[in-house]
Coordinates of C-alpha atoms and ligand atoms in Angstrom, one line a residue:
Chain N
M1 CA -29.2 -20.4 13.8
A2 CA -25.7 -20.9 12.8
F3 CA -22.6 -18.9 14.0
L4 CA -21.9 -18.4 10.0
E5 CA -24.2 -18.1 7.7
V6 CA -23.3 -17.6 4.2
E7 CA -26.6 -17.7 1.9
N8 CA -26.6 -17.9 -2.1
Y9 CA -23.2 -15.8 -2.8
R10 CA -22.9 -15.4 -6.3
K11 CA -20.2 -12.8 -8.3
K12 CA -19.9 -12.7 -11.5
F13 CA -16.3 -10.4 -12.9
G14 CA -18.0 -9.5 -16.4
E15 CA -19.5 -12.2 -18.0
N16 CA -17.9 -14.6 -16.5
E17 CA -19.7 -15.9 -13.1
V18 CA -16.9 -16.9 -10.5
L19 CA -19.1 -18.2 -8.0
K20 CA -22.8 -19.9 -8.6
G21 CA -25.0 -19.4 -5.6
I22 CA -22.9 -20.2 -2.7
S23 CA -24.2 -21.3 0.7
F24 CA -22.8 -23.4 3.9
S25 CA -22.7 -22.8 7.8
L26 CA -20.0 -22.9 9.9
E27 CA -20.5 -23.5 13.8
K28 CA -18.7 -21.4 16.5
G29 CA -15.0 -22.9 16.9
E30 CA -15.5 -25.1 13.6
V31 CA -12.9 -26.0 11.1
L32 CA -13.9 -25.5 7.8
A33 CA -11.4 -26.7 4.8
I34 CA -12.6 -26.1 1.1
I35 CA -10.7 -27.8 -1.3
G36 CA -11.2 -27.9 -5.1
S37 CA -9.1 -27.5 -8.2
S38 CA -7.7 -24.1 -9.1
G39 CA -10.0 -21.9 -10.9
G40 CA -13.1 -23.2 -8.8
G41 CA -13.2 -19.9 -7.3
K42 CA -12.2 -20.9 -3.8
T43 CA -10.0 -17.5 -3.3
T44 CA -13.1 -15.9 -4.2
L45 CA -15.6 -16.9 -2.1
L46 CA -12.2 -15.8 1.1
R47 CA -12.0 -12.4 -0.8
C48 CA -16.1 -11.9 -0.5
L49 CA -16.1 -12.8 2.8
N50 CA -13.2 -10.5 4.3
F51 CA -15.3 -7.9 1.9
L52 CA -12.3 -7.2 -0.6
E53 CA -15.0 -8.3 -3.7
S54 CA -18.3 -7.6 -3.0
P55 CA -21.2 -10.0 -4.0
D56 CA -23.7 -9.9 -6.6
E57 CA -26.3 -11.4 -4.7
G58 CA -26.6 -13.1 -1.2
T59 CA -26.4 -12.5 2.5
L60 CA -23.5 -13.2 5.4
S61 CA -24.3 -13.3 8.8
V62 CA -22.2 -13.8 12.0
N63 CA -23.6 -14.5 15.3
G64 CA -27.2 -13.5 14.3
E65 CA -25.8 -10.2 13.0
T66 CA -26.5 -9.6 9.4
L67 CA -23.4 -8.3 7.9
F68 CA -23.5 -8.2 4.7
D69 CA -26.9 -8.1 1.9
A70 CA -26.2 -7.6 -1.8
A71 CA -29.8 -5.8 -1.6
E72 CA -28.1 -3.4 0.3
K73 CA -24.6 -3.2 0.0
K74 CA -24.6 -0.2 -2.2
Q75 CA -25.5 2.0 1.2
Y76 CA -22.5 0.6 2.8
S77 CA -20.1 3.4 3.7
D78 CA -16.2 2.8 3.6
A79 CA -16.3 2.8 7.4
Q80 CA -19.1 0.2 8.1
I81 CA -17.3 -1.8 5.6
R82 CA -14.1 -1.6 7.6
E83 CA -15.9 -2.5 10.6
K84 CA -18.1 -5.5 9.3
R85 CA -14.4 -7.0 8.1
L86 CA -13.1 -7.2 11.3
H87 CA -15.5 -9.9 11.9
F88 CA -12.8 -11.9 9.5
G89 CA -9.5 -12.4 8.9
L90 CA -7.5 -13.3 6.2
V91 CA -4.2 -15.2 5.8
F92 CA -2.5 -14.4 2.3
Q93 CA -1.1 -17.2 0.2
Q94 CA 2.0 -14.9 0.1
F95 CA 1.5 -14.0 3.5
N96 CA 1.7 -9.9 2.7
L97 CA 3.7 -8.7 5.4
F98 CA 4.5 -5.3 5.8
P99 CA 8.6 -4.9 4.8
Q100 CA 9.5 -1.7 6.3
Y101 CA 8.1 -3.1 10.0
T102 CA 9.4 -5.6 12.5
V103 CA 7.6 -8.8 13.3
F104 CA 6.1 -7.1 16.3
R105 CA 5.0 -3.5 14.4
N106 CA 3.8 -5.8 12.2
I107 CA 1.8 -7.9 14.4
T108 CA 0.6 -4.4 16.5
L109 CA 0.7 -1.8 13.5
A110 CA -3.6 -2.2 12.6
Q111 CA -4.5 -2.6 16.4
T112 CA -2.7 0.5 17.8
L113 CA -4.1 2.6 14.6
L114 CA -7.9 1.2 15.6
A115 CA -7.3 2.1 19.2
K116 CA -6.1 5.8 18.0
G117 CA -9.5 6.7 15.9
E118 CA -11.5 4.8 18.4
I119 CA -9.6 7.7 20.7
R120 CA -10.1 10.1 18.6
A121 CA -13.6 9.5 17.4
K122 CA -15.0 9.4 21.5
K123 CA -12.7 12.7 21.6
R124 CA -15.0 14.2 19.0
A125 CA -18.4 13.5 20.4
F126 CA -17.4 14.4 23.5
R127 CA -16.5 18.4 21.8
A128 CA -20.0 17.9 20.4
E129 CA -21.5 16.7 23.8
I130 CA -19.8 19.9 25.8
R131 CA -21.1 22.1 23.0
A132 CA -24.3 21.4 23.2
L133 CA -24.4 21.7 26.8
P134 CA -25.3 25.3 28.9
A135 CA -22.1 26.7 29.8
T136 CA -22.4 26.4 33.5
A137 CA -22.6 22.5 33.0
R138 CA -19.8 22.6 30.8
K139 CA -16.8 22.3 33.8
A140 CA -18.5 19.6 35.7
R141 CA -19.1 17.4 32.0
K142 CA -15.6 18.0 31.1
A143 CA -13.6 16.9 34.0
E144 CA -15.9 13.3 33.9
Q145 CA -14.8 12.8 30.1
K146 CA -11.1 13.5 31.1
Q147 CA -11.5 10.4 33.7
E148 CA -13.5 8.5 30.9
L149 CA -10.7 9.3 28.3
V150 CA -7.8 8.2 30.5
Q151 CA -9.5 4.9 31.4
L152 CA -9.6 4.5 28.0
S153 CA -6.3 5.2 26.6
G154 CA -4.4 4.4 30.2
G155 CA -2.6 0.9 29.1
L156 CA -3.5 0.5 25.9
K157 CA -0.7 0.2 24.4
E158 CA 0.8 -2.0 27.3
R159 CA -2.0 -4.1 26.0
I160 CA -2.0 -4.6 22.9
E161 CA 2.1 -5.3 23.3
A162 CA 1.6 -7.6 25.5
R163 CA -1.0 -9.6 23.4
A164 CA 1.4 -9.4 20.3
L165 CA 4.1 -11.4 22.5
Q166 CA 1.6 -13.4 23.8
L167 CA 0.7 -14.6 20.0
L168 CA 4.4 -14.4 18.7
E169 CA 4.6 -17.1 21.5
R170 CA 1.7 -19.0 20.3
V171 CA 3.8 -19.5 16.4
G172 CA 7.0 -20.0 18.0
L173 CA 8.8 -17.1 17.2
L174 CA 9.2 -14.8 19.9
E175 CA 13.1 -14.4 19.6
K176 CA 12.5 -13.1 16.1
K177 CA 10.1 -10.2 17.4
D178 CA 12.6 -7.4 15.9
S179 CA 13.1 -8.9 13.1
Y180 CA 12.5 -8.1 9.3
P181 CA 10.4 -9.8 7.1
Y182 CA 13.3 -10.1 4.6
Q183 CA 15.0 -11.9 7.6
L184 CA 12.7 -14.7 7.9
S185 CA 12.1 -18.0 6.0
G186 CA 8.9 -18.3 4.3
G187 CA 7.1 -20.4 6.7
Q188 CA 8.4 -18.3 9.5
Q189 CA 6.6 -15.0 7.4
Q190 CA 3.6 -17.3 7.2
R191 CA 3.5 -17.7 10.9
V192 CA 3.9 -13.6 11.5
A193 CA 1.1 -12.9 9.1
I194 CA -1.0 -15.6 11.2
A195 CA -0.1 -13.8 14.0
R196 CA -1.3 -10.3 12.7
A197 CA -4.6 -11.8 11.5
L198 CA -5.3 -13.3 15.4
A199 CA -4.4 -10.0 17.0
L200 CA -7.7 -8.3 16.1
E201 CA -9.3 -11.4 17.3
P202 CA -11.6 -12.4 14.2
D203 CA -14.3 -14.3 14.6
I204 CA -13.5 -16.3 11.8
L205 CA -9.9 -16.5 10.4
C206 CA -9.8 -17.3 6.7
F207 CA -6.8 -19.1 4.9
D208 CA -6.4 -18.9 1.4
E209 CA -3.8 -21.6 0.2
P210 CA -1.7 -20.7 3.0
T211 CA 1.0 -22.9 2.2
S212 CA 1.1 -23.3 -1.0
A213 CA 4.2 -20.6 -1.8
L214 CA 6.2 -22.2 0.7
D215 CA 8.8 -24.7 0.0
P216 CA 7.5 -28.1 0.8
E217 CA 10.0 -28.8 4.0
L218 CA 8.2 -25.4 5.5
T219 CA 4.9 -26.2 5.3
G220 CA 5.2 -28.8 7.9
E221 CA 5.5 -25.8 10.7
V222 CA 2.7 -23.8 9.7
L223 CA 0.2 -26.2 9.0
K224 CA 1.0 -26.7 13.3
V225 CA 0.3 -23.5 13.8
I226 CA -2.9 -23.9 12.6
K227 CA -3.9 -27.0 14.1
G228 CA -3.0 -25.9 17.2
L229 CA -5.6 -22.9 16.8
K230 CA -8.1 -25.7 16.4
D231 CA -7.8 -25.8 20.2
T232 CA -8.4 -22.6 21.2
E233 CA -12.0 -22.1 20.3
S234 CA -10.8 -20.7 17.1
T235 CA -13.2 -20.5 14.0
M236 CA -11.6 -20.9 10.6
I237 CA -12.2 -21.7 7.0
V238 CA -8.9 -22.7 5.4
V239 CA -8.4 -23.3 1.6
T240 CA -5.9 -25.9 1.0
H241 CA -4.3 -28.7 -1.1
E242 CA -3.2 -30.3 1.9
M243 CA -5.7 -33.2 1.5
E244 CA -3.8 -35.0 4.8
F245 CA -4.2 -31.7 6.4
A246 CA -8.0 -31.3 5.9
K247 CA -8.7 -34.8 6.6
N248 CA -7.3 -34.8 10.5
V249 CA -7.8 -31.2 11.9
A250 CA -11.1 -30.1 9.7
D251 CA -14.4 -30.9 11.3
K252 CA -16.3 -29.7 7.7
V253 CA -15.2 -30.0 4.1
I254 CA -16.6 -28.2 1.6
F255 CA -15.6 -29.4 -1.7
I256 CA -16.1 -26.7 -4.7
S257 CA -16.0 -26.7 -8.8
D258 CA -16.8 -24.5 -11.0
G259 CA -18.6 -21.8 -8.4
V260 CA -20.6 -24.7 -7.0
I261 CA -20.7 -26.9 -4.1
E262 CA -20.4 -29.7 -5.3
E263 CA -20.4 -32.0 -2.0
E264 CA -19.9 -30.9 1.5
G265 CA -19.6 -33.2 4.5
E266 CA -18.4 -34.5 7.8
A267 CA -14.3 -34.3 7.1
R268 CA -13.5 -37.8 7.3
E269 CA -16.4 -39.0 5.7
L270 CA -16.3 -36.9 2.9
F271 CA -12.8 -38.3 2.3
E272 CA -13.3 -41.9 3.3
N273 CA -17.1 -42.1 1.4
P274 CA -17.3 -39.2 -1.4
Q275 CA -20.5 -39.6 -3.2
S276 CA -20.5 -37.2 -6.3
E277 CA -18.2 -38.5 -9.3
K278 CA -16.5 -35.0 -9.5
T279 CA -15.5 -35.5 -5.7
K280 CA -13.8 -39.1 -6.2
A281 CA -12.0 -37.7 -9.5
F282 CA -10.5 -34.8 -7.5
L283 CA -9.1 -37.0 -5.0
R284 CA -8.2 -39.3 -6.9
R285 CA -5.7 -37.3 -9.1
S286 CA -4.8 -35.4 -5.8
L287 CA -3.6 -38.8 -4.2
E288 CA -1.8 -39.5 -7.4
E289 CA -0.2 -35.7 -7.2
D290 CA 1.0 -36.6 -3.4
F291 CA 2.8 -39.8 -4.9
E292 CA 4.9 -38.0 -7.1
Chain O
M1 CA 40.0 41.1 -11.9
F2 CA 40.1 37.6 -10.8
L3 CA 37.8 39.0 -8.0
D4 CA 35.7 40.5 -10.2
V5 CA 35.1 37.0 -12.0
F6 CA 34.6 35.2 -9.1
T7 CA 32.2 37.4 -7.5
A8 CA 29.9 37.4 -10.8
L9 CA 30.1 33.5 -11.2
C10 CA 29.3 33.1 -7.6
E11 CA 26.1 35.8 -8.2
G12 CA 25.0 34.0 -11.5
F13 CA 25.9 30.0 -9.3
L14 CA 23.2 31.9 -7.1
V15 CA 20.5 32.3 -9.9
S16 CA 20.8 28.7 -10.8
C17 CA 20.6 27.5 -7.2
E18 CA 17.6 30.0 -6.9
I19 CA 16.3 27.7 -10.0
F20 CA 17.1 24.3 -8.8
I21 CA 15.2 25.1 -5.5
L22 CA 12.4 26.4 -6.5
T23 CA 12.1 23.5 -9.3
L24 CA 12.5 21.4 -6.0
V25 CA 9.9 22.5 -4.2
F26 CA 6.8 22.7 -6.8
A27 CA 7.7 20.2 -8.8
L28 CA 7.6 17.7 -6.2
P29 CA 4.4 18.1 -5.1
L30 CA 3.1 19.3 -8.8
G31 CA 4.4 16.3 -9.7
L32 CA 2.6 13.5 -7.2
L33 CA -0.5 15.2 -8.1
I34 CA 0.5 14.4 -11.9
A35 CA 0.8 10.9 -10.7
F36 CA -2.5 10.7 -9.4
G37 CA -4.0 11.9 -12.3
S38 CA -2.4 9.8 -14.9
M39 CA -3.4 6.8 -12.7
S40 CA -7.7 8.2 -11.6
R41 CA -10.2 5.9 -12.4
F42 CA -11.8 8.8 -14.7
R43 CA -10.9 7.6 -18.0
V44 CA -11.1 11.5 -19.0
I45 CA -8.6 12.8 -16.6
K46 CA -6.1 10.1 -17.0
S47 CA -6.0 10.6 -20.5
V48 CA -5.6 14.5 -21.0
V49 CA -3.3 14.0 -18.2
K50 CA -1.2 11.2 -19.9
F51 CA -1.3 13.2 -23.4
F52 CA -0.2 16.4 -21.6
V53 CA 3.1 14.2 -19.9
W54 CA 3.6 12.5 -23.5
I55 CA 3.9 16.3 -24.8
I56 CA 6.3 17.2 -22.3
R57 CA 8.6 14.6 -21.9
G58 CA 8.6 14.9 -26.1
T59 CA 9.5 18.2 -26.2
P60 CA 13.2 19.8 -25.6
L61 CA 13.0 21.5 -22.2
M62 CA 14.6 24.6 -24.1
L63 CA 11.7 24.8 -26.4
Q64 CA 9.1 24.9 -23.7
V65 CA 11.3 27.6 -22.0
M66 CA 11.0 29.1 -25.2
F67 CA 7.3 29.0 -25.9
I68 CA 6.8 29.9 -22.5
F69 CA 8.6 33.4 -22.3
Y70 CA 7.6 34.2 -26.2
G71 CA 4.7 32.6 -26.7
P72 CA 2.0 34.5 -24.5
G73 CA 3.4 37.6 -26.1
L74 CA 3.7 36.5 -29.8
L75 CA 0.2 35.0 -29.7
F76 CA -2.0 37.5 -27.6
G77 CA -0.3 39.8 -27.4
W78 CA 0.3 39.7 -23.5
R79 CA 3.4 41.7 -22.0
A80 CA 6.4 40.2 -21.5
M81 CA 7.1 38.2 -18.1
E82 CA 9.5 37.9 -15.5
R83 CA 12.7 36.2 -17.5
L84 CA 13.5 33.7 -14.8
L85 CA 9.9 33.3 -13.9
A86 CA 8.8 32.1 -17.4
V87 CA 12.3 30.0 -16.6
L88 CA 10.7 28.7 -13.3
I89 CA 6.7 28.1 -14.5
A90 CA 8.6 25.4 -17.7
F91 CA 11.1 24.0 -15.3
I92 CA 8.3 23.5 -12.7
I93 CA 6.3 22.2 -15.3
N94 CA 8.7 20.1 -17.0
Y95 CA 10.3 18.4 -14.2
A96 CA 7.0 18.2 -12.4
C97 CA 5.6 15.8 -15.7
Y98 CA 9.0 13.6 -15.1
F99 CA 8.6 13.3 -11.1
S100 CA 5.2 12.2 -12.2
E101 CA 6.5 9.2 -14.3
I102 CA 9.0 8.4 -11.2
Y103 CA 5.9 8.3 -8.6
R104 CA 4.0 6.5 -10.7
G105 CA 6.2 3.8 -11.5
G106 CA 6.8 3.5 -7.6
I107 CA 3.4 3.7 -6.4
E108 CA 2.3 0.9 -9.4
S109 CA 5.4 -1.5 -8.7
I110 CA 3.7 -2.2 -4.9
S111 CA 1.6 -5.2 -4.9
K112 CA -1.9 -4.9 -4.5
G113 CA -0.9 -7.8 -2.0
Q114 CA 0.2 -5.2 0.8
Y115 CA -2.9 -2.9 -0.1
E116 CA -5.3 -5.7 0.3
A117 CA -3.4 -6.9 3.8
G118 CA -3.8 -3.2 5.0
Q119 CA -7.4 -3.5 4.3
V120 CA -8.5 -6.7 5.9
L121 CA -6.7 -5.7 9.3
G122 CA -9.0 -2.7 8.9
M123 CA -7.2 0.0 8.1
T124 CA -8.5 3.2 6.4
K125 CA -7.4 3.9 3.0
S126 CA -5.0 7.4 3.9
Q127 CA -4.0 4.8 6.5
I128 CA -2.6 2.3 3.8
F129 CA -1.3 5.2 2.1
F130 CA 0.8 6.4 4.5
K131 CA 1.7 3.7 7.0
V132 CA 2.0 1.4 4.4
V133 CA 3.0 1.9 1.0
L134 CA 4.9 5.6 1.3
L135 CA 7.6 4.0 2.5
Q136 CA 8.1 1.6 0.5
V137 CA 7.7 3.9 -2.7
V138 CA 9.8 6.3 -1.2
K139 CA 12.4 3.4 -1.4
R140 CA 12.0 2.7 -4.7
I141 CA 12.0 6.1 -6.5
V142 CA 15.0 7.0 -4.4
P143 CA 17.4 6.2 -7.0
P144 CA 15.5 7.1 -9.9
M145 CA 14.5 10.5 -8.7
S146 CA 18.4 11.3 -7.6
N147 CA 19.2 11.1 -11.0
E148 CA 16.6 13.3 -12.6
I149 CA 17.3 15.9 -9.7
I150 CA 21.2 15.6 -10.7
T151 CA 20.2 16.5 -14.8
L152 CA 18.6 19.5 -13.0
V153 CA 21.6 21.0 -11.5
K154 CA 23.0 21.3 -14.9
D155 CA 19.3 21.6 -17.0
T156 CA 19.5 25.0 -15.2
S157 CA 22.2 26.4 -17.5
L158 CA 19.2 26.1 -20.2
A159 CA 18.3 29.4 -18.5
R160 CA 20.9 31.1 -20.5
I161 CA 18.9 30.8 -23.6
I162 CA 15.9 33.4 -22.6
S163 CA 19.1 35.5 -21.0
V164 CA 18.7 34.6 -17.5
V165 CA 22.2 35.4 -15.9
E166 CA 23.0 32.2 -14.5
L167 CA 26.2 30.5 -13.6
L168 CA 26.9 29.4 -17.2
F169 CA 25.5 32.8 -19.1
V170 CA 28.6 34.4 -16.9
A171 CA 31.1 32.2 -17.3
E172 CA 29.9 32.8 -21.5
T173 CA 30.2 37.0 -21.2
Y174 CA 34.2 36.1 -20.0
L175 CA 34.6 33.7 -22.6
L176 CA 33.3 36.0 -25.7
R177 CA 35.8 38.6 -24.4
G178 CA 38.4 36.0 -24.4
L179 CA 38.8 34.2 -21.0
I180 CA 38.5 30.8 -20.4
W181 CA 39.6 29.9 -17.0
P182 CA 36.0 31.2 -15.5
L183 CA 34.4 28.2 -17.6
F184 CA 36.4 25.9 -15.8
F185 CA 35.0 27.4 -12.8
T186 CA 32.2 26.8 -13.9
A187 CA 32.9 23.4 -13.9
V188 CA 33.9 23.1 -10.6
F189 CA 30.4 24.6 -9.5
Y190 CA 28.7 22.2 -10.9
L191 CA 30.6 19.3 -10.0
V192 CA 30.7 20.6 -5.8
F193 CA 27.1 20.8 -6.0
V194 CA 26.3 17.8 -7.6
G195 CA 29.0 16.0 -5.8
V196 CA 27.1 16.9 -2.7
L197 CA 24.0 15.9 -3.5
T198 CA 25.3 12.2 -4.9
V199 CA 26.5 12.0 -0.6
L200 CA 23.0 13.1 0.0
F201 CA 21.2 10.8 -1.9
H202 CA 23.6 8.0 -1.2
F203 CA 23.0 8.6 2.3
I204 CA 19.0 8.5 2.8
E205 CA 19.8 5.2 0.4
K206 CA 21.9 3.8 3.0
K207 CA 19.1 5.1 5.7
L208 CA 16.2 3.0 3.9
N209 CA 18.5 -0.2 3.5
Y210 CA 17.5 -1.2 6.7
F211 CA 14.5 -3.5 4.7
R212 CA 13.6 -4.8 1.7
V213 CA 11.1 -4.4 -0.9
Ligands
ADP301 N1 -10.2 -10.4 -10.1 C1 -10.7 -10.9 -10.8 N2 -11.2 -10.0 -12.1 C2 -11.3 -11.0 -13.0 N3 -11.5 -12.8 -13.0 C3 -11.1 -12.8 -12.0 C4 -10.8 -12.2 -11.0 N4 -10.5 -12.8 -9.7 C5 -10.9 -14.2 -9.8 N5 -11.2 -14.3 -11.4 C6 -11.6 -15.3 -12.1 O1 -12.5 -16.5 -11.3 C7 -12.1 -17.7 -11.6 C8 -11.9 -18.1 -9.8 O2 -10.4 -17.6 -9.4 P1 -10.1 -18.0 -8.1 O3 -11.0 -17.9 -7.1 O4 -9.0 -17.4 -7.6 O5 -10.5 -19.6 -7.8 P2 -9.1 -20.6 -7.0 O6 -9.0 -19.9 -6.0 O7 -10.2 -21.7 -6.9 O8 -8.0 -21.2 -7.6 C9 -10.9 -17.7 -12.5 O9 -11.5 -18.0 -13.6 C10 -10.2 -16.5 -12.6 O10 -9.3 -16.0 -13.5
MG302 MG1 -6.9 -19.7 -5.2

C-alpha cells in the first residue's frame, strides 16, 4: 500500500459533477504535479484532500490509516476532522496570511493554539482521573500528574519558536520575522505561507497554483523554495501551470481534464511522450502561452 | 440665576449621558446577536431578523419611542411604563439594528481565505473567530461605528418627545420662558461630548494602524 492512496474521489456541486472518480497514489517523499486547464477540478481535489470540501464518494488513506471514507463521513465530528486534516497542509494561491500578526506569529500561532488545546485536554483528563480515585490515593497521583504536565509544557514555547526560526531560515526570510504581511512582496508572503504550513509538519503538503498570483519576476523565488523542500523528504502535491517546474521537480505528473485523470505518469515521460490527444493539445497550448 | 440654570442643564446632561451609555452597553452586544441572526444558515431566522431590521431602520426613531411608550397602554390597556425605560428600550433596539448592519458588513468583508487558512491549520471555529477574524472586523468597523455612536449622542435629545428631562428638554423650558443663552450652553455640552468621542475613536484607529486588511 502506498503512502497516500486516493480512491475514486467524486464531488458534485449541485448538478455539476466536478470530480468524476479520481484515484491515485503517492509514495513518501515523492512530488506530484497536477496540471490541467482551469475549471478541471484541480483546486476542488486539493480542497477535498484538506477536508475543506467533503467528497460524495471515495476513500483516502495516509500511511495505512483511512482518513476519509464517504460512507462514514456523517459520523465525523468537527474535532475528528481537525485531527485528520493535520495530515495535510495547504498553501493557497492567495497566500491568506493573517494580516494582524507578524511573520513570526503567523508561523507559530496555530501550533501554539494546538499545544494549548492539548494541555487543556490533558488537564481535563487528569481531573476526571482524580475524581474516579479513592480519596486516599488522590494526593500521590496528583503529584505525578503535576510532573507529567511540567514535562509536557516545559520548553514547549521554546521548541515552537525555534522551529519557526528554522523554517524562516529555510525560506530565506529570517530578517523579516517581525514584519507584517503588508510589508512584504507577494513572493515573500507566499514563502511565509509555506513556512506556516510546514510548521505543523504535515505528512503531505499541497500547493494550489502557488505562483499564479505573483508577478512573473517573483515566481522564481517561490519555486526555488518548493524545489528546496524536495531534498528534505517532504511529500508534496503541486497544482501548477509552470510546466518547466513540473517537469524538473515532480516525480509524477497527473493531467486532469473535466474531473477525470486523463493521463498520469513519470514526469519526464509524460511531458516528452504524452499518449492522450487531450494531453498533447494541452501541452502544446501551454507551450505557446509561454512564448507569448 | 445663572447657577440655577447651569445646575439644571447639568442634570439634564446627566440624563442624556445615561441614555447614551445604557444604550451602548446593551445595543453593542445585542447588535452582534442580531448580526449573527441576519447571517444565519436557517432561512426562517434570517428572514425574520432581516425583516425586523428593515422595519426598525425604515421608521423614525422618534416614532419608535412614541410607540413603545404609548403603544402598550393603548393596545392592551397596560399601565404606562417609566418614561426613561421606554426611551431606553426604543434606543437599544434601534441602535442594535444599526450596529448589526455594521457588524454584518465587517464580518462579511473578511475573505473566505482567512477562515480556510485557519481551518487547514487545525484551528477550531472559535479560535478562527477570536484569533483570526475578530481584530480584522474591529479594524473595519471602527470608522462606521464611530459615526453611528456620534449620531447617538445627538439622538438622545429625541427623548424629550415623551418629556424625559434630558439636556435639550431643560434648555427648551428656559427657551419658553424667553431665555436663549441656555440653548448655546446646550450646544457646547454636545460639542464637547462629541469632541471627546472623536479624539477617542481617532486614537483607536491609530492603534489599529499597525496592520492592513
Ligand atoms: N464551491 C463551489 N460551488 C460550486 N461550484 C464550484 C465550487 N467550487 C468549484 N466549483 C466548480 O467546480 C469546477 C472546477 O473548479 P476548480 O476545482 O476550481 O478547477 P481548477 O482548480 O482546475 O481550475 C468549476 O466549474 C467551478 O465552477
Ligand atoms: Mg484552481
